[in-house]
Short mmCIF file of C-alpha atoms in Angstrom, two decimals:
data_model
loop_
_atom_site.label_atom_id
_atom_site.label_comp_id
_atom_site.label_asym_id
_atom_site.label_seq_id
_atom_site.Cartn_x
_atom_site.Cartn_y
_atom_site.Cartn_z
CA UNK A 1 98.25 139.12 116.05
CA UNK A 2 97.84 135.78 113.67
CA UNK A 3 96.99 132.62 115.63
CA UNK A 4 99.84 130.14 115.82
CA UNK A 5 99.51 127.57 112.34
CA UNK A 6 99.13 124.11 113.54
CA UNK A 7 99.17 122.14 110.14
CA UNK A 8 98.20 121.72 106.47
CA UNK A 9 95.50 120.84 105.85
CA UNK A 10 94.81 118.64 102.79
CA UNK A 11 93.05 120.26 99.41
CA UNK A 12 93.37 118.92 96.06
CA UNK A 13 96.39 121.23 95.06
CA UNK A 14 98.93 120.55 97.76
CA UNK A 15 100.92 123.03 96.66
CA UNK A 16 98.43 125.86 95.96
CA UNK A 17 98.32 128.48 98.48
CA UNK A 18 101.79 127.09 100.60
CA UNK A 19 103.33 130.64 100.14
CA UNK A 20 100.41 132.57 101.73
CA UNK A 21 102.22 134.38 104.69
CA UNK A 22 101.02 132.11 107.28
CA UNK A 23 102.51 131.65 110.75
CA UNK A 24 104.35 127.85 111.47
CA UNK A 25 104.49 126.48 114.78
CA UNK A 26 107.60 125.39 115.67
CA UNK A 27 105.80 122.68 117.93
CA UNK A 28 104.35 121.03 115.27
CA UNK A 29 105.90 117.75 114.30
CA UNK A 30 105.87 118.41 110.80
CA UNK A 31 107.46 121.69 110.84
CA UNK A 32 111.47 121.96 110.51
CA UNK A 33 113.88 125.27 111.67
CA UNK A 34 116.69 125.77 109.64
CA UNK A 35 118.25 127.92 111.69
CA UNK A 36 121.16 125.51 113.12
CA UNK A 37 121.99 124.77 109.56
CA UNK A 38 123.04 128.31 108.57
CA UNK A 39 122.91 129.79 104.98
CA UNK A 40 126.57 128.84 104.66
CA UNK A 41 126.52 127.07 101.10
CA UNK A 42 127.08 123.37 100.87
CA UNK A 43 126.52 123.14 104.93
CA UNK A 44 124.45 120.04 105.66
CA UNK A 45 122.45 118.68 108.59
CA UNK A 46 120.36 115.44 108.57
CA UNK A 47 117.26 115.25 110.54
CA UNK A 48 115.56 112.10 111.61
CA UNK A 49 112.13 112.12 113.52
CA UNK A 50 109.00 109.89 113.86
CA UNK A 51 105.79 111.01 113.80
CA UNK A 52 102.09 110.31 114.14
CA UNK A 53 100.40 110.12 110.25
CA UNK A 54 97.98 113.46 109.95
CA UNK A 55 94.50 112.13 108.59
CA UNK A 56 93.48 111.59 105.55
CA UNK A 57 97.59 110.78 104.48
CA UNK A 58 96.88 108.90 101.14
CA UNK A 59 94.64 108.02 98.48
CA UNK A 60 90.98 108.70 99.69
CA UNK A 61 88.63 105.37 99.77
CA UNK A 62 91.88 103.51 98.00
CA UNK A 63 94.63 103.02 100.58
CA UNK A 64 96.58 105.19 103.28
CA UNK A 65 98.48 105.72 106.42
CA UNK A 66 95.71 105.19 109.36
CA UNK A 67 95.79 108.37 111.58
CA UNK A 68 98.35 108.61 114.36
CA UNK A 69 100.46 105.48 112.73
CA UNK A 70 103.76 106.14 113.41
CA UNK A 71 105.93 107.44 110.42
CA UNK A 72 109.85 107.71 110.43
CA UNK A 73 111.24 110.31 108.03
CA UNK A 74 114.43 110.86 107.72
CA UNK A 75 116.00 114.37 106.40
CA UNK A 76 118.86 115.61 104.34
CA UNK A 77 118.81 119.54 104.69
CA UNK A 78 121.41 121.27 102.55
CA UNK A 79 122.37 124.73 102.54
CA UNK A 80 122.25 126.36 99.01
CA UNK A 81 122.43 129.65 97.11
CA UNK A 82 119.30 130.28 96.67
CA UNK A 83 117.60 127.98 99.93
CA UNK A 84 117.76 124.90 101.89
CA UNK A 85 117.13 121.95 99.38
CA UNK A 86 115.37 118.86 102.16
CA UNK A 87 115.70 115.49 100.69
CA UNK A 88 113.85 112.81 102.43
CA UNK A 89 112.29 109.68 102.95
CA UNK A 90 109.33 108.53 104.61
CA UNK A 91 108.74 105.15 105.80
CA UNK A 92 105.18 103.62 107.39
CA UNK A 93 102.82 101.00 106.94
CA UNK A 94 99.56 101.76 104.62
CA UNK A 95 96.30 99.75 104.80
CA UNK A 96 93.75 99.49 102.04
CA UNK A 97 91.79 96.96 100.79
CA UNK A 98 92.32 94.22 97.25
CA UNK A 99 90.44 96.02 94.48
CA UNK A 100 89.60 92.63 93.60
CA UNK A 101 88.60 90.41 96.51
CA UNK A 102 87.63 93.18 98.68
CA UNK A 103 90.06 91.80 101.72
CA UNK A 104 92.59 93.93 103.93
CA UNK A 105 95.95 94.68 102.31
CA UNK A 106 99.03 96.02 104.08
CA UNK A 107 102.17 97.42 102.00
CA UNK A 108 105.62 98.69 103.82
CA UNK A 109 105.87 102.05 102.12
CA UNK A 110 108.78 103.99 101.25
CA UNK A 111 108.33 107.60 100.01
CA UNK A 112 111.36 109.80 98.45
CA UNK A 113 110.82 113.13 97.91
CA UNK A 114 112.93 116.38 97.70
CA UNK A 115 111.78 120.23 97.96
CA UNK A 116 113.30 123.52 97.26
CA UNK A 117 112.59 126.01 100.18
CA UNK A 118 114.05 129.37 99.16
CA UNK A 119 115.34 132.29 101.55
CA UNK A 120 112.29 134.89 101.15
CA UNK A 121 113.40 138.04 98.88
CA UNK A 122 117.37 137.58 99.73
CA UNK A 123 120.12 135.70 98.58
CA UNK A 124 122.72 133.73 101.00
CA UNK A 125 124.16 137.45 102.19
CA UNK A 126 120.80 138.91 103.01
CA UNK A 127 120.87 141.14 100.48
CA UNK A 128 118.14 141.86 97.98
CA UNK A 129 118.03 139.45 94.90
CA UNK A 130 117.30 140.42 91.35
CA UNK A 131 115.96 137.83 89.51
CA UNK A 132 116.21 137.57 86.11
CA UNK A 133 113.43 136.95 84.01
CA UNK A 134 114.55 133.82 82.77
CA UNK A 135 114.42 132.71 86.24
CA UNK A 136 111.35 133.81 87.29
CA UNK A 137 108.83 131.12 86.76
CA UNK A 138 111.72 128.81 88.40
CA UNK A 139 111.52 130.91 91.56
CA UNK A 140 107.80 130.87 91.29
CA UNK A 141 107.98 126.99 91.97
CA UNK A 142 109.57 127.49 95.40
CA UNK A 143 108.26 127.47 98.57
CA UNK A 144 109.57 130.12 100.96
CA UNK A 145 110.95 129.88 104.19
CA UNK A 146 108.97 131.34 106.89
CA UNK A 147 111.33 133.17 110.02
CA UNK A 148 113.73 129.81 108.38
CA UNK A 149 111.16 127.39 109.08
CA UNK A 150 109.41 124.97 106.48
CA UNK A 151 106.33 123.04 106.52
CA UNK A 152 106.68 119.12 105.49
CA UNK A 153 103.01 118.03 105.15
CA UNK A 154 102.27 119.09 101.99
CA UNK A 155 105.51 117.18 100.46
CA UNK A 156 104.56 114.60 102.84
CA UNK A 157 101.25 114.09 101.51
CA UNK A 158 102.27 114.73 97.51
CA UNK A 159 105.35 112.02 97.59
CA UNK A 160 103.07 109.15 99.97
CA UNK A 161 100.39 109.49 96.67
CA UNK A 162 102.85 109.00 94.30
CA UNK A 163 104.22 106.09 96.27
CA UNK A 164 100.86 104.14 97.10
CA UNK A 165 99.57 102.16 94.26
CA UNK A 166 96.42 103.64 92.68
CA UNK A 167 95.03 99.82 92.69
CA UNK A 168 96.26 97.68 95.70
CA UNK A 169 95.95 93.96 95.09
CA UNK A 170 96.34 91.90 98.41
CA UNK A 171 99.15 89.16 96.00
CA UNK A 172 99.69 89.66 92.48
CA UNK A 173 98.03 86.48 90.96
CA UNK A 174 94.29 87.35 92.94
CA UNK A 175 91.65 85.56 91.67
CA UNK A 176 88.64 88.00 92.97
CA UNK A 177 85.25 87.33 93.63
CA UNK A 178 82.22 85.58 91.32
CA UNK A 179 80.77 87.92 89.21
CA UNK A 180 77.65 85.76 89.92
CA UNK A 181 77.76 85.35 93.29
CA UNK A 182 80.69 86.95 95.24
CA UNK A 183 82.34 84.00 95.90
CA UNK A 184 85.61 84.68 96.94
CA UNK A 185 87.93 82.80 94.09
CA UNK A 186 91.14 82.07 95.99
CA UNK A 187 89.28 80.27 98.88
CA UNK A 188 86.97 78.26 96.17
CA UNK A 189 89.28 77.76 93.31
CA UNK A 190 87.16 75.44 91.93
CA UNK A 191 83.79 77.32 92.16
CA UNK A 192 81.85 77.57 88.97
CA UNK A 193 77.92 77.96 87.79
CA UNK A 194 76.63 75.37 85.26
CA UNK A 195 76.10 76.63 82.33
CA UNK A 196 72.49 76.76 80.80
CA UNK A 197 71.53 76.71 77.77
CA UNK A 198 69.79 80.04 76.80
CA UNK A 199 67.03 78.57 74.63
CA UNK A 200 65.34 76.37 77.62
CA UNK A 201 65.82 79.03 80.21
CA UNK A 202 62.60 80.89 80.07
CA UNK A 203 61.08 77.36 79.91
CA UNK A 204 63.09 76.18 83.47
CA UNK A 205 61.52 79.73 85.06
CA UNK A 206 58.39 78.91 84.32
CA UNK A 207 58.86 75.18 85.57
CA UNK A 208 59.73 76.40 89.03
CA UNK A 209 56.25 78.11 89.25
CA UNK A 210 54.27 75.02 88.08
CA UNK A 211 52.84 71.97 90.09
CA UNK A 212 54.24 68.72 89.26
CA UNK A 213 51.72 67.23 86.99
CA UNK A 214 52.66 70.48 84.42
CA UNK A 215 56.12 69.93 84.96
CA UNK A 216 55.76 65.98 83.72
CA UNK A 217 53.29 67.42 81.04
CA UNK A 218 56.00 70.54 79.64
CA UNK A 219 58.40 67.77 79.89
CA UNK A 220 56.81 65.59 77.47
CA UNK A 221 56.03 68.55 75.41
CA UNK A 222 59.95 69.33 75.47
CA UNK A 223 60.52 65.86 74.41
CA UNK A 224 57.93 66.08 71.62
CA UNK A 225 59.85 68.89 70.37
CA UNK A 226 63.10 67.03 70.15
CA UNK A 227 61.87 64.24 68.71
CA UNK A 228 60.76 66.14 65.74
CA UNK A 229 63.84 68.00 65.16
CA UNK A 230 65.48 64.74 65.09
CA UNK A 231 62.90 63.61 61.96
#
């Protein structure tokens, strides 16, 4: 006998591998049962649960829904020909950080989304479907029910990346950090470096090494220099 499936887990192809014949568990808060909807067409049922945010629910490094957040979705479940069509929405709150001052950001997020789950291998009377061949790489998008239960996660996780901004900025007009220093350039607005000029800088490294007699001494050389170039 299979173990009892407790989740998805993520990989880089959310859907890849979601119609392996896999057992859900009905206890998991991410699975849904169809079965009090009925394969009556255009009966409907809406579903509204929260949940705790699996791990890793977001864009790695970038910005996500912290682990055991809580996450409302709310459900639309219709009864079709060929499935249940779920259209949802997902609502939490995602931390990340400012791509360009490095400091905390938090974003409300909404995430739509809407999946086809299709009755396995029969239409809406049960009886064997013959698909034509037209239709065949259409049906080869779907996602089966399993014993009229559906998984959520992996349209969970596909529609929060698509709704999470692939560069969060913690307000729109940031001014970052020094590229000299690090400063942080919306506490210090008015932080700059003088500017030096390039042809006396390997002359004002050396000075910092000298004693102060060569330092008076390079300085009059300096001045020599100018006054010749003014001649």
């Amino acid at each position: 006998m299979l173990p009892a499936y407790s989740g998805s887990a993520p990989h880089d192809d959310p859907k890849a591998g979601r119609t392996l014949s896999t057992r859900l568990d009905h206890r998991n808060p991410l699975v849904f049962d169809t079965h009090e909807l009925g394969r009556r067409p255009g009966a409907l049922q809406r579903i509204s649960r929260t949940i705790d945010a699996p791990r890793d629910l977001g864009v790695a490094g970038v910005i996500g829904v912290p682990e055991g957040a809580p996450v409302e979705i709310e459900l639309r479940l219709e009864s079709v020909m060929e499935g249940v069509l779920v259209t949802g929405t997902a609502r939490a709150s995602a931390e990340g950080e400012c791509v360009r001052c490095l400091e905390p950001v938090e974003l409300e997020l909404d995430a739509d989304f809407q999946e086809m789950f299709s009755y396995p291998d029969s239409d809406d009377r049960g009886r064997s479907k013959a698909v034509a061949d037209d239709e065949a790489e259409d049906d080869e998008g779907m996602i089966p029910l399993e014993d009229g239960m559906f998984d959520l996660e992996p349209v969970l996780r596909d529609a929060v990346v698509l709704a999470l901004p692939m560069q969060p900025v913690c307000r729109e007009d940031c001014a970052g950090l020094c590229s000299e220093c690090g400063t942080n350039l919306n506490e210090n607005p008015d932080h700059h470096h003088d500017a030096v000029d390039i042809r006396w800088a390997a002359l004002q490294g050396l000075a910092g090494s000298l004693g102060t007699d060569e330092k008076d001494n390079m300085s009059d050389a300096a001045s020599g220099v100018d006054e010749k170039q003014e001649k």
